[in-house]
mmCIF file of C-alpha atoms in Angstrom:
data_model
loop_
_atom_site.group_PDB
_atom_site.id
_atom_site.type_symbol
_atom_site.label_atom_id
_atom_site.label_comp_id
_atom_site.label_asym_id
_atom_site.label_seq_id
_atom_site.Cartn_x
_atom_site.Cartn_y
_atom_site.Cartn_z
ATOM 1 C CA UNK Y 1 -4.611 29.074 -102.727
ATOM 2 C CA UNK Y 2 -6.756 30.689 -100.706
ATOM 3 C CA UNK Y 3 -9.789 28.642 -101.902
ATOM 4 C CA UNK Y 4 -7.723 25.389 -101.429
ATOM 5 C CA UNK Y 5 -6.877 27.174 -97.457
ATOM 6 C CA UNK Y 6 -10.616 28.042 -97.291
ATOM 7 C CA UNK Y 7 -11.474 24.397 -97.955
ATOM 8 C CA UNK Y 8 -9.083 22.719 -95.619
ATOM 9 C CA UNK Y 9 -10.548 25.081 -93.010
ATOM 10 C CA UNK Y 10 -13.956 24.578 -93.448
ATOM 11 C CA UNK Y 11 -13.927 21.145 -93.872
ATOM 12 C CA UNK Y 12 -12.138 20.785 -89.991
ATOM 13 C CA UNK Y 13 -15.574 20.148 -88.365
ATOM 14 C CA UNK Y 14 -16.199 17.730 -90.115
ATOM 15 C CA UNK Y 15 -15.519 15.115 -88.172
ATOM 16 C CA UNK Y 16 -14.923 10.984 -88.328
ATOM 17 C CA UNK Y 17 -16.421 8.978 -84.900
ATOM 18 C CA UNK Y 18 -14.513 5.931 -84.148
ATOM 19 C CA UNK Y 19 -17.104 4.374 -81.246
ATOM 20 C CA UNK Y 20 -16.399 0.332 -80.567
ATOM 21 C CA UNK Y 21 -19.627 -0.828 -83.030
ATOM 22 C CA UNK Y 22 -18.486 1.862 -85.504
ATOM 23 C CA UNK Y 23 -18.750 1.586 -89.352
ATOM 24 C CA UNK Y 24 -18.337 3.712 -92.266
ATOM 25 C CA UNK Y 25 -20.820 5.582 -94.016
ATOM 26 C CA UNK Y 26 -23.082 5.853 -90.778
ATOM 27 C CA UNK Y 27 -24.795 9.166 -89.241
ATOM 28 C CA UNK Y 28 -23.950 9.881 -85.086
ATOM 29 C CA UNK Y 29 -25.629 11.447 -82.688
ATOM 30 C CA UNK Y 30 -23.715 13.608 -80.658
ATOM 31 C CA UNK Y 31 -25.323 12.440 -77.429
ATOM 32 C CA UNK Y 32 -23.954 9.168 -78.156
ATOM 33 C CA UNK Y 33 -20.577 7.529 -76.056
ATOM 34 C CA UNK Y 34 -17.533 7.370 -78.177
ATOM 35 C CA UNK Y 35 -14.140 6.266 -77.727
ATOM 36 C CA UNK Y 36 -12.572 9.048 -79.206
ATOM 37 C CA UNK Y 37 -13.611 11.768 -82.174
ATOM 38 C CA UNK Y 38 -10.690 12.231 -85.429
ATOM 39 C CA UNK Y 39 -10.936 15.332 -87.467
ATOM 40 C CA UNK Y 40 -9.635 15.657 -90.350
ATOM 41 C CA UNK Y 41 -8.433 18.271 -92.195
ATOM 42 C CA UNK Y 42 -8.667 16.880 -96.122
ATOM 43 C CA UNK Y 43 -12.868 15.079 -96.542
ATOM 44 C CA UNK Y 44 -11.072 12.743 -99.102
ATOM 45 C CA UNK Y 45 -8.839 11.418 -95.994
ATOM 46 C CA UNK Y 46 -9.320 8.151 -95.076
ATOM 47 C CA UNK Y 47 -6.663 6.295 -91.456
ATOM 48 C CA UNK Y 48 -8.531 3.206 -92.366
ATOM 49 C CA UNK Y 49 -8.206 2.634 -96.599
ATOM 50 C CA UNK Y 50 -6.257 4.565 -98.451
ATOM 51 C CA UNK Y 51 -2.807 5.292 -98.823
ATOM 52 C CA UNK Y 52 -0.737 8.705 -98.580
ATOM 53 C CA UNK Y 53 1.183 8.232 -100.866
ATOM 54 C CA UNK Y 54 2.789 11.577 -100.539
ATOM 55 C CA UNK Y 55 4.207 10.931 -97.462
ATOM 56 C CA UNK Y 56 8.338 10.060 -97.350
ATOM 57 C CA UNK Y 57 8.826 6.702 -95.387
ATOM 58 C CA UNK Y 58 11.903 7.252 -94.227
ATOM 59 C CA UNK Y 59 14.955 5.868 -91.480
ATOM 60 C CA UNK Y 60 15.337 5.842 -87.948
ATOM 61 C CA UNK Y 61 17.690 9.372 -89.144
ATOM 62 C CA UNK Y 62 15.347 10.422 -91.343
ATOM 63 C CA UNK Y 63 16.591 10.385 -94.484
ATOM 64 C CA UNK Y 64 13.849 9.730 -97.247
ATOM 65 C CA UNK Y 65 13.973 5.993 -97.824
ATOM 66 C CA UNK Y 66 13.366 6.317 -101.817
ATOM 67 C CA UNK Y 67 17.770 6.626 -101.618
ATOM 68 C CA UNK Y 68 20.238 3.371 -102.073
ATOM 69 C CA UNK Y 69 20.572 2.256 -99.013
ATOM 70 C CA UNK Y 70 25.077 3.050 -100.076
ATOM 71 C CA UNK Y 71 23.994 6.600 -100.378
ATOM 72 C CA UNK Y 72 21.949 7.021 -96.644
ATOM 73 C CA UNK Y 73 24.572 5.078 -94.692
ATOM 74 C CA UNK Y 74 26.908 7.028 -96.167
ATOM 75 C CA UNK Y 75 26.303 10.097 -94.744
ATOM 76 C CA UNK Y 76 27.137 11.656 -92.070
ATOM 77 C CA UNK Y 77 24.527 12.510 -89.259
ATOM 78 C CA UNK Y 78 26.202 14.984 -86.917
ATOM 79 C CA UNK Y 79 24.794 16.976 -83.301
ATOM 80 C CA UNK Y 80 23.950 20.674 -83.541
ATOM 81 C CA UNK Y 81 24.368 22.219 -80.642
ATOM 82 C CA UNK Y 82 22.848 26.488 -80.403
ATOM 83 C CA UNK Y 83 26.672 28.614 -80.027
ATOM 84 C CA UNK Y 84 25.739 30.246 -76.387
ATOM 85 C CA UNK Y 85 26.917 26.509 -75.844
ATOM 86 C CA UNK Y 86 30.266 26.738 -77.097
ATOM 87 C CA UNK Y 87 32.106 29.357 -73.929
ATOM 88 C CA UNK Y 88 30.818 25.868 -71.409
ATOM 89 C CA UNK Y 89 31.631 23.429 -73.531
ATOM 90 C CA UNK Y 90 34.952 24.809 -74.220
ATOM 91 C CA UNK Y 91 36.214 25.012 -70.521
ATOM 92 C CA UNK Y 92 34.553 21.642 -70.685
ATOM 93 C CA UNK Y 93 37.428 20.595 -72.540
ATOM 94 C CA UNK Y 94 40.695 22.858 -70.843
ATOM 95 C CA UNK Y 95 39.531 21.850 -67.865
ATOM 96 C CA UNK Y 96 39.397 17.761 -68.594
ATOM 97 C CA UNK Y 97 41.684 17.537 -71.289
ATOM 98 C CA UNK Y 98 39.834 13.913 -71.961
ATOM 99 C CA UNK Y 99 37.467 15.567 -73.341
ATOM 100 C CA UNK Y 100 38.321 18.015 -75.547
ATOM 101 C CA UNK Y 101 38.289 15.848 -78.387
ATOM 102 C CA UNK Y 102 35.401 15.381 -77.937
ATOM 103 C CA UNK Y 103 34.248 18.708 -77.487
ATOM 104 C CA UNK Y 104 35.594 19.555 -80.050
ATOM 105 C CA UNK Y 105 33.895 17.588 -82.408
ATOM 106 C CA UNK Y 106 30.680 18.820 -81.019
ATOM 107 C CA UNK Y 107 30.596 22.285 -81.686
ATOM 108 C CA UNK Y 108 32.992 22.266 -85.208
ATOM 109 C CA UNK Y 109 29.454 19.737 -85.892
ATOM 110 C CA UNK Y 110 31.631 16.344 -86.701
ATOM 111 C CA UNK Y 111 29.973 14.231 -83.994
ATOM 112 C CA UNK Y 112 28.128 11.431 -84.451
ATOM 113 C CA UNK Y 113 26.324 9.409 -82.557
ATOM 114 C CA UNK Y 114 29.260 6.980 -83.053
ATOM 115 C CA UNK Y 115 31.446 9.410 -81.417
ATOM 116 C CA UNK Y 116 28.323 10.203 -79.041
ATOM 117 C CA UNK Y 117 28.277 6.218 -77.496
ATOM 118 C CA UNK Y 118 32.518 6.501 -77.497
ATOM 119 C CA UNK Y 119 32.887 9.291 -75.475
ATOM 120 C CA UNK Y 120 29.532 7.909 -73.550
ATOM 121 C CA UNK Y 121 31.076 4.318 -72.365
ATOM 122 C CA UNK Y 122 34.807 6.240 -71.808
ATOM 123 C CA UNK Y 123 33.653 8.068 -68.747
ATOM 124 C CA UNK Y 124 30.387 6.731 -67.938
ATOM 125 C CA UNK Y 125 31.096 5.432 -63.736
ATOM 126 C CA UNK Y 126 29.081 2.899 -62.291
ATOM 127 C CA UNK Y 127 27.053 4.727 -59.370
ATOM 128 C CA UNK Y 128 29.584 4.568 -56.187
ATOM 129 C CA UNK Y 129 26.914 2.554 -53.001
ATOM 130 C CA UNK Y 130 27.795 3.427 -49.533
ATOM 131 C CA UNK Y 131 25.914 0.508 -47.685
ATOM 132 C CA UNK Y 132 27.568 0.913 -43.995
ATOM 133 C CA UNK Y 133 26.125 4.564 -44.784
ATOM 134 C CA UNK Y 134 22.692 3.230 -45.614
ATOM 135 C CA UNK Y 135 20.847 2.500 -42.185
ATOM 136 C CA UNK Y 136 19.541 -0.730 -41.015
ATOM 137 C CA UNK Y 137 16.394 -1.223 -39.812
ATOM 138 C CA UNK Y 138 16.249 -1.303 -36.813
ATOM 139 C CA UNK Y 139 13.571 -2.823 -33.833
ATOM 140 C CA UNK Y 140 13.706 -2.332 -29.954
ATOM 141 C CA UNK Y 141 14.327 -5.543 -27.468
ATOM 142 C CA UNK Y 142 9.933 -4.802 -27.465
ATOM 143 C CA UNK Y 143 9.178 -4.678 -30.518
ATOM 144 C CA UNK Y 144 11.014 -7.970 -30.712
ATOM 145 C CA UNK Y 145 9.238 -9.982 -28.161
ATOM 146 C CA UNK Y 146 5.897 -9.279 -29.515
ATOM 147 C CA UNK Y 147 6.959 -10.790 -33.373
ATOM 148 C CA UNK Y 148 5.325 -14.058 -32.506
ATOM 149 C CA UNK Y 149 1.930 -12.245 -31.028
ATOM 150 C CA UNK Y 150 2.444 -9.962 -34.567
ATOM 151 C CA UNK Y 151 2.876 -12.302 -36.832
ATOM 152 C CA UNK Y 152 -0.956 -14.090 -34.544
ATOM 153 C CA UNK Y 153 -2.611 -10.731 -35.073
ATOM 154 C CA UNK Y 154 -1.976 -10.923 -38.471
ATOM 155 C CA UNK Y 155 -3.024 -14.796 -39.720
ATOM 156 C CA UNK Y 156 -6.048 -13.846 -37.285
ATOM 157 C CA UNK Y 157 -6.902 -10.678 -39.204
ATOM 158 C CA UNK Y 158 -6.052 -12.873 -42.506
ATOM 159 C CA UNK Y 159 -8.786 -14.903 -40.864
ATOM 160 C CA UNK Y 160 -11.179 -12.623 -40.477
ATOM 161 C CA UNK Y 161 -11.275 -11.243 -44.143
ATOM 162 C CA UNK Y 162 -11.426 -14.710 -46.019
ATOM 163 C CA UNK Y 163 -14.849 -15.199 -43.918
ATOM 164 C CA UNK Y 164 -15.861 -11.837 -44.782
ATOM 165 C CA UNK Y 165 -15.289 -13.139 -48.505
ATOM 166 C CA UNK Y 166 -16.740 -15.853 -48.172
ATOM 167 C CA UNK Y 167 -19.993 -14.396 -46.488
ATOM 168 C CA UNK Y 168 -20.530 -11.914 -48.877
ATOM 169 C CA UNK Y 169 -19.805 -14.737 -52.083
ATOM 170 C CA UNK Y 170 -22.781 -16.977 -50.287
ATOM 171 C CA UNK Y 171 -24.799 -13.910 -49.524
ATOM 172 C CA UNK Y 172 -24.941 -11.874 -53.549
ATOM 173 C CA UNK Y 173 -24.863 -15.373 -54.753
ATOM 174 C CA UNK Y 174 -28.180 -15.802 -53.028
ATOM 175 C CA UNK Y 175 -29.940 -12.608 -53.281
ATOM 176 C CA UNK Y 176 -28.594 -13.532 -57.551
ATOM 177 C CA UNK Y 177 -30.808 -16.731 -57.535
ATOM 178 C CA UNK Y 178 -33.368 -15.144 -55.394
ATOM 179 C CA UNK Y 179 -34.255 -12.729 -57.446
ATOM 180 C CA UNK Y 180 -33.349 -14.822 -60.549
ATOM 181 C CA UNK Y 181 -36.225 -16.818 -59.673
ATOM 182 C CA UNK Y 182 -38.509 -14.783 -59.123
ATOM 183 C CA UNK Y 183 -38.473 -12.968 -61.271
ATOM 184 C CA UNK Y 184 -38.965 -16.082 -63.687
ATOM 185 C CA UNK Y 185 -41.688 -17.038 -61.770
ATOM 186 C CA UNK Y 186 -43.302 -14.090 -62.323
ATOM 187 C CA UNK Y 187 -42.550 -13.742 -65.763
ATOM 188 C CA UNK Y 188 -44.644 -17.252 -66.285
ATOM 189 C CA UNK Y 189 -47.152 -15.564 -64.618
ATOM 190 C CA UNK Y 190 -47.801 -12.939 -67.046
ATOM 191 C CA UNK Y 191 -47.024 -15.242 -70.027
ATOM 192 C CA UNK Y 192 -50.067 -17.610 -69.030
ATOM 193 C CA UNK Y 193 -52.300 -14.915 -68.600
ATOM 194 C CA UNK Y 194 -51.837 -13.630 -71.977
ATOM 195 C CA UNK Y 195 -52.145 -16.963 -72.461
ATOM 196 C CA UNK Y 196 -55.640 -17.684 -71.678
ATOM 197 C CA UNK Y 197 -56.611 -14.190 -72.299
ATOM 198 C CA UNK Y 198 -56.290 -15.164 -75.876
ATOM 199 C CA UNK Y 199 -58.112 -18.156 -75.401
ATOM 200 C CA UNK Y 200 -60.838 -17.126 -73.470
ATOM 201 C CA UNK Y 201 -61.230 -14.068 -76.077
ATOM 202 C CA UNK Y 202 -60.941 -16.649 -78.981
ATOM 203 C CA UNK Y 203 -63.776 -18.507 -77.441
ATOM 204 C CA UNK Y 204 -65.996 -15.793 -76.751
ATOM 205 C CA UNK Y 205 -65.893 -14.731 -80.576
ATOM 206 C CA UNK Y 206 -66.588 -18.802 -81.850
ATOM 207 C CA UNK Y 207 -68.433 -19.466 -78.921
ATOM 208 C CA UNK Y 208 -71.323 -15.837 -78.894
ATOM 209 C CA UNK Y 209 -71.443 -14.311 -82.032
ATOM 210 C CA UNK Y 210 -74.551 -12.061 -81.127
ATOM 211 C CA UNK Y 211 -71.958 -10.573 -78.513
ATOM 212 C CA UNK Y 212 -68.850 -9.846 -81.460
ATOM 213 C CA UNK Y 213 -67.968 -5.984 -82.169
ATOM 214 C CA UNK Y 214 -68.782 -4.766 -85.133
ATOM 215 C CA UNK Y 215 -70.180 -8.061 -86.931
ATOM 216 C CA UNK Y 216 -71.285 -7.428 -91.041
ATOM 217 C CA UNK Y 217 -75.575 -8.176 -90.022
ATOM 218 C CA UNK Y 218 -76.341 -10.817 -92.407
ATOM 219 C CA UNK Y 219 -78.959 -9.473 -95.459
ATOM 220 C CA UNK Y 220 -81.204 -12.076 -95.695
ATOM 221 C CA UNK Y 221 -80.324 -13.490 -98.950
ATOM 222 C CA UNK Y 222 -77.008 -15.562 -98.059
#
């Protein structure tokens, strides 16, 4: 038992890194930005390739699906309330006789989800809204007279924002195009320089053999 626990605890330090370009079987550097790091206590566990048959699938009530439906549906699932709440439930049932059957079922451990739904929809009341007490939006006479001016100011600000947006768009597009053109031009100059340099070196070694570097001296017998 100790060896198993020790093995599983030691394997906690073995991470599995998941990134946007993650592939299995690759060593990852901890300085590389990743999306998340998953750690497993079992070195043989792989959530993507391995099926864990020891985990029993269950339904919404926690009943294993290995039980047939005709058996699992006959199990009564009831609510449990700690005993310290019994005095409150008893007083609530005594004060409200309509709730007493449900509070008794809850204290006796016999209230099911269907009983809870029945109790909820029987005693739930819609929210009462007192619209007469909700203040209406109020403006003075001076504010009402300035309605046209405020509307004009809003349109003027909207127009200024549209003009500013168009200017920024044209400005940045122009900078981008100019930068790309300059980069292409200087790149072309560099490529032509390298091309001409190679041509010159080829001509130098072909047309001026006496200036060749590390040239093998003729032995005279060829």
